[in-house]
Short mmCIF file of C-alpha atoms and ligand atoms in Angstrom, two decimals:
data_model
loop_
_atom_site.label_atom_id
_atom_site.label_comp_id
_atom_site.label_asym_id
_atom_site.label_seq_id
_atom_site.Cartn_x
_atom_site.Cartn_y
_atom_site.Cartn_z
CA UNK N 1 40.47 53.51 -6.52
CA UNK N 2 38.66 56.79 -7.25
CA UNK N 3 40.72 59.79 -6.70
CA UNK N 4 40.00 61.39 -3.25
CA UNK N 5 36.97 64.20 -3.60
CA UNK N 6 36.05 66.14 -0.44
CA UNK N 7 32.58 67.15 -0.23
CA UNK N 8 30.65 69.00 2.70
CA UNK N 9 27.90 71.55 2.91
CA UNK N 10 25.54 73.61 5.52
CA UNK N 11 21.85 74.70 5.76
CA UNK N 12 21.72 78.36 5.79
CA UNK N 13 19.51 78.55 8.56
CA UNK N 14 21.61 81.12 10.91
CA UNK N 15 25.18 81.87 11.23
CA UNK N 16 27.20 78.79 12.14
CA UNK N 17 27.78 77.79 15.39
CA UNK N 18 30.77 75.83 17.24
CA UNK N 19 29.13 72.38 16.61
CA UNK N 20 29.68 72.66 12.97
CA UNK N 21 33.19 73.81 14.06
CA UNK N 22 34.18 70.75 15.90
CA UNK N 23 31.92 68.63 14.45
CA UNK N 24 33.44 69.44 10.42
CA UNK N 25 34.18 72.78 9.80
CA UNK N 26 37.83 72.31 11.24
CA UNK N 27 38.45 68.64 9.55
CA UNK N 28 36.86 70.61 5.97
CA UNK N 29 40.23 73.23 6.83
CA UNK N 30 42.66 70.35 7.59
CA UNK N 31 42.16 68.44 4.57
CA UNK N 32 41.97 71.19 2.54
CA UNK N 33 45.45 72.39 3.78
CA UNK N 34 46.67 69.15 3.74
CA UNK N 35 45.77 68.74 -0.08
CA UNK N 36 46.27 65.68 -2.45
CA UNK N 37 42.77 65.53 -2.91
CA UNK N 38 41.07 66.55 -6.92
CA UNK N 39 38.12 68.15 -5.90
CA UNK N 40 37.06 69.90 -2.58
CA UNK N 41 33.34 71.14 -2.62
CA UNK N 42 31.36 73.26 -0.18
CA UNK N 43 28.15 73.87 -0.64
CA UNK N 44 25.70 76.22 1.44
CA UNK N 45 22.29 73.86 1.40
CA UNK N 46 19.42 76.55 0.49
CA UNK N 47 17.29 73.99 -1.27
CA UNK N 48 17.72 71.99 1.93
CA UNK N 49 17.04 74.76 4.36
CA UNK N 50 13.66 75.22 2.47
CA UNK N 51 12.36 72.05 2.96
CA UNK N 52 11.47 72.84 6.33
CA UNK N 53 11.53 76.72 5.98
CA UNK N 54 9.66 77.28 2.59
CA UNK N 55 7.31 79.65 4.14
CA UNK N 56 10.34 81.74 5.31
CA UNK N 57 12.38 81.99 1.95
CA UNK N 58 13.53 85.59 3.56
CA UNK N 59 15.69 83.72 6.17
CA UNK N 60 17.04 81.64 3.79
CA UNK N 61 17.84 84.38 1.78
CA UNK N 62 20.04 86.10 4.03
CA UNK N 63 21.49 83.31 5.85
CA UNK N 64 23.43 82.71 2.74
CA UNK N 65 26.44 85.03 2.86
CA UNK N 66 26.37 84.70 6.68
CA UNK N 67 27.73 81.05 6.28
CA UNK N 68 29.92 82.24 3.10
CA UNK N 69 31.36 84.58 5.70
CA UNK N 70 32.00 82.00 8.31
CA UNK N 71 33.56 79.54 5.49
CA UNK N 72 35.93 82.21 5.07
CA UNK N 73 36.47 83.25 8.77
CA UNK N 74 37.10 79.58 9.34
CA UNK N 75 39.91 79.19 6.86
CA UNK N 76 38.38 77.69 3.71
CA UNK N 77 40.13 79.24 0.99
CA UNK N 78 38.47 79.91 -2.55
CA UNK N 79 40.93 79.21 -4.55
CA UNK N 80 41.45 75.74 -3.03
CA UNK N 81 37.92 74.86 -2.59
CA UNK N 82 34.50 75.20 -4.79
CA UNK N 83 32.32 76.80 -3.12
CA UNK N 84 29.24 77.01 -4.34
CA UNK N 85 25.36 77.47 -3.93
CA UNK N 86 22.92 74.09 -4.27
CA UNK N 87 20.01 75.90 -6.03
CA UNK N 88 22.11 77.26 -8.32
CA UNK N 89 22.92 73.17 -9.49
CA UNK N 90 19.36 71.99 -11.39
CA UNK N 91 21.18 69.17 -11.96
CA UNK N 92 21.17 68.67 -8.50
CA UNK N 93 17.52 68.23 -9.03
CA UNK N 94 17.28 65.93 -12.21
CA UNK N 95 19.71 63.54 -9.94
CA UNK N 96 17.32 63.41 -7.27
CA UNK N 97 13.92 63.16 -9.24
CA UNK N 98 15.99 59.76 -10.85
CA UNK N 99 16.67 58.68 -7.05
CA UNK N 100 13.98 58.99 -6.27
CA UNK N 101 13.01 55.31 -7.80
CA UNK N 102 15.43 53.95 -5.84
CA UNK N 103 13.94 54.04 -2.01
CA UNK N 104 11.00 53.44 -0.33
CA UNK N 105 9.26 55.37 1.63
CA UNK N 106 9.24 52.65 4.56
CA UNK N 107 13.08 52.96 3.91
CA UNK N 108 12.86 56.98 4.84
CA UNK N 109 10.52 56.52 7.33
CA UNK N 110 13.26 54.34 9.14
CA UNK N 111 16.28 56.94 9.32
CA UNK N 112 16.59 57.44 12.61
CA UNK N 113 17.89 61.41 12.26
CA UNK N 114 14.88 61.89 10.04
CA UNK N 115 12.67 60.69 12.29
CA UNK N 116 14.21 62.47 15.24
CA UNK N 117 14.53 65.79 12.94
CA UNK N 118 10.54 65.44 12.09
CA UNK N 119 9.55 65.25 16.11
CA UNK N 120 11.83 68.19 16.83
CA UNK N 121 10.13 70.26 14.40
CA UNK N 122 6.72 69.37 15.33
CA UNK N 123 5.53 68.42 12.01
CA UNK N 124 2.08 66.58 12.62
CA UNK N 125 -0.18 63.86 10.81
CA UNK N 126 -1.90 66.43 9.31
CA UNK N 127 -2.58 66.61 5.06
CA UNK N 128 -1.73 70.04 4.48
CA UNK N 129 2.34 71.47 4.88
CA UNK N 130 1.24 74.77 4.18
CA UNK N 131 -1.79 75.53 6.52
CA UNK N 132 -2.00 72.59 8.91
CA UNK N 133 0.79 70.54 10.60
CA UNK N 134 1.85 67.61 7.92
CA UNK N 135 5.25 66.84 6.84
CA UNK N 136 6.24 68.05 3.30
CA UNK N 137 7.31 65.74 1.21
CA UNK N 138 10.50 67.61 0.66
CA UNK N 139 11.38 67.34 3.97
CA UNK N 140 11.13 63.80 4.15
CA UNK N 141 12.96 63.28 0.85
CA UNK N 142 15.59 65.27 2.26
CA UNK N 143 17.99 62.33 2.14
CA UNK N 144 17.43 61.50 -1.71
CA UNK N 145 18.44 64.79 -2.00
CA UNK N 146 21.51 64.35 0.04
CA UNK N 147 22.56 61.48 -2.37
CA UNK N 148 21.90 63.30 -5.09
CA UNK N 149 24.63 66.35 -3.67
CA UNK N 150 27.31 64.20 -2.41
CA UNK N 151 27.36 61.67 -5.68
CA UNK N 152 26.85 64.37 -8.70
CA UNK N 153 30.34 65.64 -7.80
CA UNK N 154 31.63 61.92 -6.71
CA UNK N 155 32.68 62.85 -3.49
CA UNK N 156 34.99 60.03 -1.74
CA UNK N 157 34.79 61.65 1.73
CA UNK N 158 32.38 63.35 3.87
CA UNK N 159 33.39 65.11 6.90
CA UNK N 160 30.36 65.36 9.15
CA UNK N 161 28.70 65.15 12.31
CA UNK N 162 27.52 62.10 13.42
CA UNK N 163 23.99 63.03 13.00
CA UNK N 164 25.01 62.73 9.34
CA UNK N 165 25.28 58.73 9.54
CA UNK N 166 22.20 58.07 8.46
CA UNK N 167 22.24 60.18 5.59
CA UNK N 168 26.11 58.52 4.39
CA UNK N 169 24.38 54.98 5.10
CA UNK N 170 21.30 55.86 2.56
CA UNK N 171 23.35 57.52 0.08
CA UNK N 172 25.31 54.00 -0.09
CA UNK N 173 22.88 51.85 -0.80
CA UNK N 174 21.14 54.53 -3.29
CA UNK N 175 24.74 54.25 -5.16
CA UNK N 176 25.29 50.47 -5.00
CA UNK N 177 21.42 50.21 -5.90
CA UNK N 178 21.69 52.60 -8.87
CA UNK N 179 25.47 51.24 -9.96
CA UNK N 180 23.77 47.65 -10.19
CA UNK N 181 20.70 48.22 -12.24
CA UNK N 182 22.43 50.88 -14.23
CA UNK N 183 26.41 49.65 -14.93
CA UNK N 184 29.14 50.87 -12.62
CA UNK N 185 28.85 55.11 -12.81
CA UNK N 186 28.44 56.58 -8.90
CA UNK N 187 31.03 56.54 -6.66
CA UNK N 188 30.68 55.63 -2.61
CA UNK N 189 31.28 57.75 -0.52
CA UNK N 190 33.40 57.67 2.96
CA UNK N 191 32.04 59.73 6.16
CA UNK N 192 34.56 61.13 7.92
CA UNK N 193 33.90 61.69 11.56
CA UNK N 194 35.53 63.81 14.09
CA UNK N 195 38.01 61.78 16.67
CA UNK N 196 36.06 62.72 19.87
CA UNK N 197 32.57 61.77 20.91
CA UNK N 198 32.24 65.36 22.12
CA UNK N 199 33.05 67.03 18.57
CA UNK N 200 30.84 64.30 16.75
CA UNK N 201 27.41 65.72 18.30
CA UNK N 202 27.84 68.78 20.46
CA UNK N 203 24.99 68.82 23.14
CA UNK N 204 23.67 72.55 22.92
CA UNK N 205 23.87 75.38 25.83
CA UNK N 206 20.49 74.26 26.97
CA UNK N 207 22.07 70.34 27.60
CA UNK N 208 19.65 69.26 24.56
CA UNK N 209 21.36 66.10 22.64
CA UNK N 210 22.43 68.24 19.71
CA UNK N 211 23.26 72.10 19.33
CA UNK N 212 21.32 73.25 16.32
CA UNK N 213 20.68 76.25 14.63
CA UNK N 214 17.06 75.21 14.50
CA UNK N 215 16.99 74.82 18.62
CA UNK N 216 17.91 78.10 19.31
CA UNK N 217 20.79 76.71 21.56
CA UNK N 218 23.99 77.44 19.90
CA UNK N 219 27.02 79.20 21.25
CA UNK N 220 27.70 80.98 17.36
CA UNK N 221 31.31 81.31 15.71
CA UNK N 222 30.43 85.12 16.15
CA UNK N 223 29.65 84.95 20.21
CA UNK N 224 31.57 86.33 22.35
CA UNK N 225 32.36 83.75 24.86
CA UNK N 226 32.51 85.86 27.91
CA UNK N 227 28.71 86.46 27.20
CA UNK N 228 28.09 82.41 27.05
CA UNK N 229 25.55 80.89 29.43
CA UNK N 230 26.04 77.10 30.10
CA UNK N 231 23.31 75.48 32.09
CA UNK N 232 25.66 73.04 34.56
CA UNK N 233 25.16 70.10 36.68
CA UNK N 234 27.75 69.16 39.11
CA UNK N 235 29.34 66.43 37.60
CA UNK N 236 31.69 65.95 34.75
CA UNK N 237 28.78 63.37 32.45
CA UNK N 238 26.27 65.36 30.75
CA UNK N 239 27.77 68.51 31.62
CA UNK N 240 28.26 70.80 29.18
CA UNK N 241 31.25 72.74 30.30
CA UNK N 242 32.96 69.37 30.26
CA UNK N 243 32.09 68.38 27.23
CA UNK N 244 33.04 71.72 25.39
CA UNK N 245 36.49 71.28 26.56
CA UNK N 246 36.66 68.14 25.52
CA UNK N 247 36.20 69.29 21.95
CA UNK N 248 37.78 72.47 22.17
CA UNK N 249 40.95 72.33 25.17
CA UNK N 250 44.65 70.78 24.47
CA UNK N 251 46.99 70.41 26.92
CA UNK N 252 48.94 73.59 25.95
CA UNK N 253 45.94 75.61 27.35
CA UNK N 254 47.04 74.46 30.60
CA UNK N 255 49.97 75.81 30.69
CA UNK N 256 48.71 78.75 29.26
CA UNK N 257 45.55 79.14 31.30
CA UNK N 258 45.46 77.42 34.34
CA UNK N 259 49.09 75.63 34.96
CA UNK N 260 47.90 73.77 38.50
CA UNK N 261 46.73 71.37 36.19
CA UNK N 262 48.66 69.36 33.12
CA UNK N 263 45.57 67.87 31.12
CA UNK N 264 41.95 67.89 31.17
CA UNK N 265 42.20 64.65 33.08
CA UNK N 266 43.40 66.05 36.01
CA UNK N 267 41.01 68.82 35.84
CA UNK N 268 38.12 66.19 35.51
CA UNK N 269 39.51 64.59 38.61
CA UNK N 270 39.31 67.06 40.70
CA UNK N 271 36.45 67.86 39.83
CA UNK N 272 34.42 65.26 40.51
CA UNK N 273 37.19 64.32 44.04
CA UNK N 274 34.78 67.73 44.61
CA UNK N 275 36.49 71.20 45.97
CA UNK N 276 36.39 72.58 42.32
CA UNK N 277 33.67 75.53 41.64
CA UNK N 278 32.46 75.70 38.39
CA UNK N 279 32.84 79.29 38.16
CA UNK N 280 36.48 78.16 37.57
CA UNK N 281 36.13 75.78 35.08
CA UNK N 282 33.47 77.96 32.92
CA UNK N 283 36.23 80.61 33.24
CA UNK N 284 38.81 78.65 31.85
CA UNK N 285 36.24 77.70 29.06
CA UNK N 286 35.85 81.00 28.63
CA UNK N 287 39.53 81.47 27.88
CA UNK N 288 40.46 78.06 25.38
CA UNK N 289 36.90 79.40 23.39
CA UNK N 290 38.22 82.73 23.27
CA UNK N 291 41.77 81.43 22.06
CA UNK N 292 39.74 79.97 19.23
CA UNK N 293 37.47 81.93 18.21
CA UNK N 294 38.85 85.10 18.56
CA UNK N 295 40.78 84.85 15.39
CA UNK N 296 38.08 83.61 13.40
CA UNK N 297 35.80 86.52 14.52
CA UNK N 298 38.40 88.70 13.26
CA UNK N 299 39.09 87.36 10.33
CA UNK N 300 35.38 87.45 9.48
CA UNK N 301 34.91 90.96 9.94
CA UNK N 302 37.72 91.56 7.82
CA UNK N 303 35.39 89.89 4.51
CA UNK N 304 31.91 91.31 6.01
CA UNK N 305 33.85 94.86 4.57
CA UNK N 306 32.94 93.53 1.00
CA UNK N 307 29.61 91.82 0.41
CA UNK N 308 29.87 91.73 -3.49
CA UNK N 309 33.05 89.95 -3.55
CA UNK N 310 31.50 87.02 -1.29
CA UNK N 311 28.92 86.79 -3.39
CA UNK N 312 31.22 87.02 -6.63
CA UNK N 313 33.52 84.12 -5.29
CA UNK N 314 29.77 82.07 -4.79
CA UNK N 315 29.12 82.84 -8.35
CA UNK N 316 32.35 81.73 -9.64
CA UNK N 317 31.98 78.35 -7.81
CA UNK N 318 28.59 78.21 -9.13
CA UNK N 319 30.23 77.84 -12.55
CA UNK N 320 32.96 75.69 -11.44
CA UNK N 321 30.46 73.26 -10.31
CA UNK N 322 28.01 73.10 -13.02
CA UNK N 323 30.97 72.01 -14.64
CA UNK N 324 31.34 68.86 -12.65
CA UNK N 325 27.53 68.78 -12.48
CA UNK N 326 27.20 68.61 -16.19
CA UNK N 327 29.83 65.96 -16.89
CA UNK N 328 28.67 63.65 -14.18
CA UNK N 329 24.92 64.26 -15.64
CA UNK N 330 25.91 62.88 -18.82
CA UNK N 331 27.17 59.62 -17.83
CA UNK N 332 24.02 59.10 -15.76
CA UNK N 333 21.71 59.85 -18.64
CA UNK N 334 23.74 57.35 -21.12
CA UNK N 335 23.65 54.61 -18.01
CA UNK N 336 19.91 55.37 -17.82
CA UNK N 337 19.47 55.16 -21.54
CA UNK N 338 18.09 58.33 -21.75
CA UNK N 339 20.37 60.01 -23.80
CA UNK N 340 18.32 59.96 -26.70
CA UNK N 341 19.89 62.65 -28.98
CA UNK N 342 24.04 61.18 -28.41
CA UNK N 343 22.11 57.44 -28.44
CA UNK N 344 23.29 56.62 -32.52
CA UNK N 345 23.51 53.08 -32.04
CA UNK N 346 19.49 53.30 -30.97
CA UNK N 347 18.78 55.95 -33.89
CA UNK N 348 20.48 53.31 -36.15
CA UNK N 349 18.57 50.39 -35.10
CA UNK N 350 15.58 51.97 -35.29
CA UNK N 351 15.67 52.94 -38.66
CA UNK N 352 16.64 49.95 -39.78
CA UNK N 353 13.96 48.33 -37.90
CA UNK N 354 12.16 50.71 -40.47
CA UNK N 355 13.53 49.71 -43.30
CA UNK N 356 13.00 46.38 -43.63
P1 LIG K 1 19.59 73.02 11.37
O1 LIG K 1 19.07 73.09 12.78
O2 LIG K 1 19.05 74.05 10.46
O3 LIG K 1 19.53 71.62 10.80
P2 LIG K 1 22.29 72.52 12.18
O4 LIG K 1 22.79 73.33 13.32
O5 LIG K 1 21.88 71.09 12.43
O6 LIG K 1 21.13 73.37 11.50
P3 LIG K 1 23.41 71.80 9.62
O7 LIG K 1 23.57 72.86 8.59
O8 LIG K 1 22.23 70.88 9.53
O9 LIG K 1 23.39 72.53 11.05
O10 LIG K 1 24.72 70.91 9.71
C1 LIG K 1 25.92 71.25 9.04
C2 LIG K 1 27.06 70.35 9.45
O11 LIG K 1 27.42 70.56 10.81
C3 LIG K 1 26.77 68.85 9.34
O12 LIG K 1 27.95 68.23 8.91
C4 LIG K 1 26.46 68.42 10.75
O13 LIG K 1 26.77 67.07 10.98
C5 LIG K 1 27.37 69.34 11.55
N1 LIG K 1 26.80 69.63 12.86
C6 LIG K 1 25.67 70.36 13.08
N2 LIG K 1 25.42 70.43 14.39
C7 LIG K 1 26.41 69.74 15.01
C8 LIG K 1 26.72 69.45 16.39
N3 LIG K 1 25.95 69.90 17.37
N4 LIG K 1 27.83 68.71 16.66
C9 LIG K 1 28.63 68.25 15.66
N5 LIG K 1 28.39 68.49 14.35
C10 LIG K 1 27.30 69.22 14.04
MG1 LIG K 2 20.90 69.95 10.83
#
């Protein structure tokens, strides 16, 4: 058994939002108070985030210590956990470039959140990514790339949302494919999904499948919740109100909240018996986000009083990583046989090839 690794990262494409709260954020804090684990990575996906934003590198660029902040406002704690910045990881690259052999493009054209990620942003038939509408090859590599960041650092687990399933099935088969033609050197990893339906894809404000930084319909770790706007339908399937509490309320809220009821159960019953407003049930929303977030929001403004030190604790998981980075890249260049200069049995056997 491989020792346990915990690996996880975000696109810095806006400030995080309470989908990646419920949907990993809070598992990433739970096992990484819980400990017995060798290696816990976060990573803040810039690389990634320019696959579909290369023309924007300025939103990139400053979306970076925005989800360092939230990290920290969440509870992930330096000093437990590597957190780090992909760019900054060319190995990262080299990986990929070797996966790369590995799958097919009929292979990528099949996963099912790529596909559905490639309609939502538009991206056309066209030929040219820069000028017209076509889809960059980076983009639709994005899940080589994936591999490449979850199995340089041998992660064991993944806690995700479920949109990530696709990505934890390819990276799989890209390990099991390159372990067999290669010799036995990547490790599998595990997803680790959140308990609830609800926290495993949060629908957005606007009741779109998924809330996304990208869609514009996020309720942010930042908001304010009395400022929320929740389009809802009067019944408890598909409506957004409900399904918020069902990633966010426990039963202690009741008591604390709104006592006439014991569990969301209840509340769901009565609410669809009918006589319930929703006015009442968004305020009580209001009040179990609010319990939540409110100490995250103050937490972060607490680190957004020193910049440099964000961006020194980035730095010094930089170097922690490369670490990681470097040792895993050697083992895939000797499986590969590329190793050329540490390769003395080949130097040897050459010259004596020579010799003769
Ligand atoms: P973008 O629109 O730029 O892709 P995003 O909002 O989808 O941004 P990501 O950075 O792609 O966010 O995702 C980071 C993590 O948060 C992933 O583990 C993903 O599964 C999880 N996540 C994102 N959105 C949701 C959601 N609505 N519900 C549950 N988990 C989510
Ligand atoms: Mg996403």
């Amino acid at each position: 058994m491989a020792e346990k690794v915990i690996l996880t990262g975000d696109r810095p494409t806006g400030r995080l939002h309470i989908g990646h709260y419920v949907g990993s954020l809070r598992r990433r804090v739970q096992l990484q108070n819980e400990g017995g684990y060798k290696d816990m990575f976060v990573f803040i996906a810039d690389a990634q985030a320019l696959t579909d934003n290369f023309d924007n590198p300025e939103k990139v660029r400053q979306n970076v210590v925005e989800v360092a902040l939230d990290y920290l406002a969440c509870g992930l704690d330096p000093s437990k956990v590597t957190i780090f910045i992909q760019s900054a990881i060319p190995e990262l690259a080299e990986l990929s470039f070797y996966f790369m052999n590995l799958v097919t493009v009929a292979r990528l054209q099949r996963n099912p959140t790529v596909k559905t990620e490639i309609k939502m942003r538009g991206f056309g038939e066209g030929d040219d990514a820069v000028f017209g509408s076509g889809l960059p090859v980076g983009f639709f590599t994005y899940p080589i790339s994936q591999a490449a960041d979850i199995t340089l650092f041998k992660a064991t687990m993944v806690p995700v949302g479920a949109d990530q399933k696709p990505m934890l099935e390819q990276t799989v088969e890209i390990v099991r494919k390159f372990n067999s033609i290669y010799g036995e050197t990547l490790v599998e990893p595990e997803i680790v999904l959140p308990q609830n339906a609800a926290s495993q894809r949060l629908p957005g404000t606007d009741g779109k499948a998924k809330m996304s930084k990208s869609l514009g319909n996020c309720i942010y770790l930042g908001t304010d919740p009395l400022h929320i706007n929740v389009a809802d339908p009067g019944h408890v399937e598909g409506n957004a109100v409900f399904t918020y509490l069902d990633a966010f309320c426990r039963d202690e809220h009741f008591g604390l909240y709104w006592p006439e009821y014991a569990n969301l159960d209840e509340l769901k019953a009565h609410y669809t018996k009918g006589g319930l407003g929703d006015v009442k049930c968004k305020r009580f929303l209001e009040k179990v986000l609010n319990e939540e977030l409110e100490p995250i929001r103050a937490r972060r403004k607490e680190f957004e009083k020193d910049i440099p030190a964000v961006y020194e604790m980035l730095r010094k998981g930089v170097d922690k990583a490369r670490e990681t980075a470097a040792r895993t890249m050697d083992e895939v260049r000797k499986a590969m046989k590329i190793n050329y200069f540490d390769d003395k049995a080949l130097i040897e056997e050459q010259s004596k090839k020579y010799s003769l």
